[in-house]
Amino acid sequence: MKFAVQLYSLRDMAQREGAEAVLRAVAEAGYDGVEFAGFYGKTPVQMKELLEKYRLAPVSAHIGAAAVEDNLPYIDALGIGYVCIPWAGPETFASGQAYGAFIKETERAKALLEARGVVLGYHNHAHEYENGADFLGKLTGDAKIGAELDIFWATVAGKDAVQEMRRLSDRLVLVHIKEAAAVAPAERPQPVVGEGAIDMKGVFSEMKRQQIPWAILEVEQYPCSEREYLRRSLENMKRLSE
């Protein structure tokens, strides 16, 4: 199993120190790759050079379905293997017309990516599960795309992370490793991975069972400095995945 960082996690560092400092920090912490959330205004060639400089694999990218075509130069040049739709708002699932339009948009993006051997997935939040719904399962089934399960948001929605991984096993392609506080997790910083409320040992055991190749760290609120969080979380993830 390899380990990557969703670069949205380091958006504040990027504003303070720039894109190269972010990639350097990820590499120095010992990660194998990154998941993009934008390309920092760099050209595909510039970003490829930075990835090669810091020996980081371009695992995946969060790109909306409608934006996939515009981002093909990055996907092609960097050799990104997965593209995950980062968000579809509650209004998308509330209206049959809106949902139908979204499915068509997603299918078009999938065709563009499949021609390149790139896997399309969807990254959940909590609203896909509201009021007993299962829009993550419905969307990935209807559009025949992969699931990038965010175990934090599944936990916030009241789901057991490991059970949800098993339920989605026929379409699970990546996992967002995001820890949760025991109380009011949506409102509090995420603990260092392995030091919170989620059964991370069970999560990594299930990832190994399903042969999920990449664990992708994501953080929205830090309990410590970014660099310390990256280092300590990777140490714990490696231990948990043994």
mmCIF file of N, CA and C in Angstrom, residues 10-57:
data_model
loop_
_atom_site.group_PDB
_atom_site.id
_atom_site.type_symbol
_atom_site.label_atom_id
_atom_site.label_comp_id
_atom_site.label_asym_id
_atom_site.label_seq_id
_atom_site.Cartn_x
_atom_site.Cartn_y
_atom_site.Cartn_z
ATOM 1 N N LEU A 10 -3.458 21.163 2.299
ATOM 2 C CA LEU A 10 -2.345 22.098 2.481
ATOM 3 C C LEU A 10 -2.597 23.423 1.768
ATOM 4 N N ARG A 11 -3.871 23.788 1.633
ATOM 5 C CA ARG A 11 -4.223 25.032 0.944
ATOM 6 C C ARG A 11 -3.671 26.268 1.657
ATOM 7 N N ASP A 12 -3.671 26.250 2.990
ATOM 8 C CA ASP A 12 -3.143 27.412 3.720
ATOM 9 C C ASP A 12 -1.635 27.511 3.551
ATOM 10 N N MET A 13 -0.950 26.389 3.573
ATOM 11 C CA MET A 13 0.496 26.388 3.334
ATOM 12 C C MET A 13 0.811 26.893 1.934
ATOM 13 N N ALA A 14 -0.018 26.494 0.967
ATOM 14 C CA ALA A 14 0.199 26.947 -0.409
ATOM 15 C C ALA A 14 0.084 28.460 -0.508
ATOM 16 N N GLN A 15 -0.870 29.041 0.209
ATOM 17 C CA GLN A 15 -1.018 30.501 0.190
ATOM 18 C C GLN A 15 0.162 31.186 0.859
ATOM 19 N N ARG A 16 0.667 30.589 1.929
ATOM 20 C CA ARG A 16 1.781 31.189 2.670
ATOM 21 C C ARG A 16 3.111 31.012 1.959
ATOM 22 N N GLU A 17 3.339 29.786 1.418
ATOM 23 C CA GLU A 17 4.679 29.412 0.999
ATOM 24 C C GLU A 17 4.801 29.033 -0.471
ATOM 25 N N GLY A 18 3.675 28.782 -1.143
ATOM 26 C CA GLY A 18 3.720 28.452 -2.558
ATOM 27 C C GLY A 18 3.636 26.962 -2.826
ATOM 28 N N ALA A 19 3.396 26.647 -4.085
ATOM 29 C CA ALA A 19 3.150 25.262 -4.499
ATOM 30 C C ALA A 19 4.355 24.365 -4.264
ATOM 31 N N GLU A 20 5.540 24.855 -4.579
ATOM 32 C CA GLU A 20 6.714 23.989 -4.434
ATOM 33 C C GLU A 20 6.956 23.629 -2.974
ATOM 34 N N ALA A 21 6.719 24.565 -2.058
ATOM 35 C CA ALA A 21 6.895 24.277 -0.636
ATOM 36 C C ALA A 21 5.940 23.177 -0.187
ATOM 37 N N VAL A 22 4.732 23.173 -0.738
ATOM 38 C CA VAL A 22 3.755 22.138 -0.401
ATOM 39 C C VAL A 22 4.261 20.766 -0.841
ATOM 40 N N LEU A 23 4.706 20.661 -2.079
ATOM 41 C CA LEU A 23 5.195 19.374 -2.579
ATOM 42 C C LEU A 23 6.449 18.934 -1.832
ATOM 43 N N ARG A 24 7.296 19.883 -1.495
ATOM 44 C CA ARG A 24 8.502 19.553 -0.721
ATOM 45 C C ARG A 24 8.115 18.997 0.649
ATOM 46 N N ALA A 25 7.136 19.612 1.293
ATOM 47 C CA ALA A 25 6.707 19.156 2.621
ATOM 48 C C ALA A 25 6.138 17.748 2.561
ATOM 49 N N VAL A 26 5.353 17.461 1.523
ATOM 50 C CA VAL A 26 4.774 16.119 1.361
ATOM 51 C C VAL A 26 5.890 15.093 1.170
ATOM 52 N N ALA A 27 6.860 15.425 0.323
ATOM 53 C CA ALA A 27 7.967 14.506 0.057
ATOM 54 C C ALA A 27 8.834 14.311 1.294
ATOM 55 N N GLU A 28 9.132 15.382 2.000
ATOM 56 C CA GLU A 28 9.988 15.285 3.181
ATOM 57 C C GLU A 28 9.322 14.485 4.296
ATOM 58 N N ALA A 29 7.988 14.505 4.334
ATOM 59 C CA ALA A 29 7.270 13.712 5.338
ATOM 60 C C ALA A 29 7.275 12.226 4.999
ATOM 61 N N GLY A 30 7.615 11.888 3.750
ATOM 62 C CA GLY A 30 7.754 10.486 3.368
ATOM 63 C C GLY A 30 6.627 9.907 2.540
ATOM 64 N N TYR A 31 5.743 10.738 2.009
ATOM 65 C CA TYR A 31 4.619 10.236 1.213
ATOM 66 C C TYR A 31 5.071 9.852 -0.194
ATOM 67 N N ASP A 32 4.264 8.999 -0.811
ATOM 68 C CA ASP A 32 4.593 8.490 -2.146
ATOM 69 C C ASP A 32 3.972 9.319 -3.266
ATOM 70 N N GLY A 33 2.872 10.011 -2.974
ATOM 71 C CA GLY A 33 2.180 10.705 -4.051
ATOM 72 C C GLY A 33 1.238 11.766 -3.539
ATOM 73 N N VAL A 34 0.514 12.354 -4.477
ATOM 74 C CA VAL A 34 -0.421 13.429 -4.161
ATOM 75 C C VAL A 34 -1.720 13.235 -4.934
ATOM 76 N N GLU A 35 -2.765 13.805 -4.374
ATOM 77 C CA GLU A 35 -4.037 13.949 -5.066
ATOM 78 C C GLU A 35 -4.283 15.443 -5.216
ATOM 79 N N PHE A 36 -4.463 15.885 -6.437
ATOM 80 C CA PHE A 36 -4.599 17.319 -6.707
ATOM 81 C C PHE A 36 -5.997 17.838 -6.402
ATOM 82 N N ALA A 37 -6.024 19.115 -6.037
ATOM 83 C CA ALA A 37 -7.277 19.868 -5.933
ATOM 84 C C ALA A 37 -7.003 21.214 -6.585
ATOM 85 N N GLY A 38 -6.759 21.183 -7.886
ATOM 86 C CA GLY A 38 -6.259 22.344 -8.609
ATOM 87 C C GLY A 38 -4.766 22.193 -8.843
ATOM 88 N N PHE A 39 -4.228 23.042 -9.711
ATOM 89 C CA PHE A 39 -2.831 22.893 -10.132
ATOM 90 C C PHE A 39 -2.001 24.148 -9.887
ATOM 91 N N TYR A 40 -2.454 24.988 -8.964
ATOM 92 C CA TYR A 40 -1.681 26.135 -8.482
ATOM 93 C C TYR A 40 -1.286 27.125 -9.576
ATOM 94 N N GLY A 41 -1.996 27.128 -10.682
ATOM 95 C CA GLY A 41 -1.639 28.042 -11.755
ATOM 96 C C GLY A 41 -0.426 27.618 -12.554
ATOM 97 N N LYS A 42 0.091 26.425 -12.274
ATOM 98 C CA LYS A 42 1.237 25.904 -13.024
ATOM 99 C C LYS A 42 0.764 25.303 -14.351
ATOM 100 N N THR A 43 1.625 25.315 -15.344
ATOM 101 C CA THR A 43 1.326 24.615 -16.581
ATOM 102 C C THR A 43 1.524 23.120 -16.352
ATOM 103 N N PRO A 44 0.982 22.276 -17.231
ATOM 104 C CA PRO A 44 1.231 20.840 -17.080
ATOM 105 C C PRO A 44 2.718 20.501 -17.045
ATOM 106 N N VAL A 45 3.509 21.162 -17.874
ATOM 107 C CA VAL A 45 4.951 20.886 -17.908
ATOM 108 C C VAL A 45 5.603 21.295 -16.595
ATOM 109 N N GLN A 46 5.242 22.457 -16.078
ATOM 110 C CA GLN A 46 5.813 22.919 -14.809
ATOM 111 C C GLN A 46 5.461 21.983 -13.659
ATOM 112 N N MET A 47 4.212 21.541 -13.627
ATOM 113 C CA MET A 47 3.820 20.644 -12.546
ATOM 114 C C MET A 47 4.502 19.297 -12.672
ATOM 115 N N LYS A 48 4.644 18.803 -13.874
ATOM 116 C CA LYS A 48 5.339 17.529 -14.085
ATOM 117 C C LYS A 48 6.782 17.623 -13.584
ATOM 118 N N GLU A 49 7.430 18.746 -13.851
ATOM 119 C CA GLU A 49 8.816 18.940 -13.400
ATOM 120 C C GLU A 49 8.904 18.946 -11.878
ATOM 121 N N LEU A 50 7.939 19.580 -11.222
ATOM 122 C CA LEU A 50 7.944 19.618 -9.752
ATOM 123 C C LEU A 50 7.709 18.224 -9.167
ATOM 124 N N LEU A 51 6.792 17.472 -9.751
ATOM 125 C CA LEU A 51 6.545 16.121 -9.262
ATOM 126 C C LEU A 51 7.791 15.247 -9.422
ATOM 127 N N GLU A 52 8.454 15.386 -10.538
ATOM 128 C CA GLU A 52 9.673 14.605 -10.763
ATOM 129 C C GLU A 52 10.774 15.034 -9.802
ATOM 130 N N LYS A 53 10.868 16.321 -9.535
ATOM 131 C CA LYS A 53 11.886 16.837 -8.623
ATOM 132 C C LYS A 53 11.721 16.243 -7.231
ATOM 133 N N TYR A 54 10.479 16.118 -6.787
ATOM 134 C CA TYR A 54 10.222 15.624 -5.423
ATOM 135 C C TYR A 54 9.790 14.160 -5.394
ATOM 136 N N ARG A 55 9.872 13.499 -6.538
ATOM 137 C CA ARG A 55 9.609 12.062 -6.647
ATOM 138 C C ARG A 55 8.240 11.692 -6.068
ATOM 139 N N LEU A 56 7.247 12.437 -6.497
ATOM 140 C CA LEU A 56 5.880 12.207 -6.054
ATOM 141 C C LEU A 56 5.019 11.724 -7.219
ATOM 142 N N ALA A 57 4.243 10.696 -6.984
ATOM 143 C CA ALA A 57 3.360 10.164 -8.021
ATOM 144 C C ALA A 57 2.078 10.992 -8.079
#
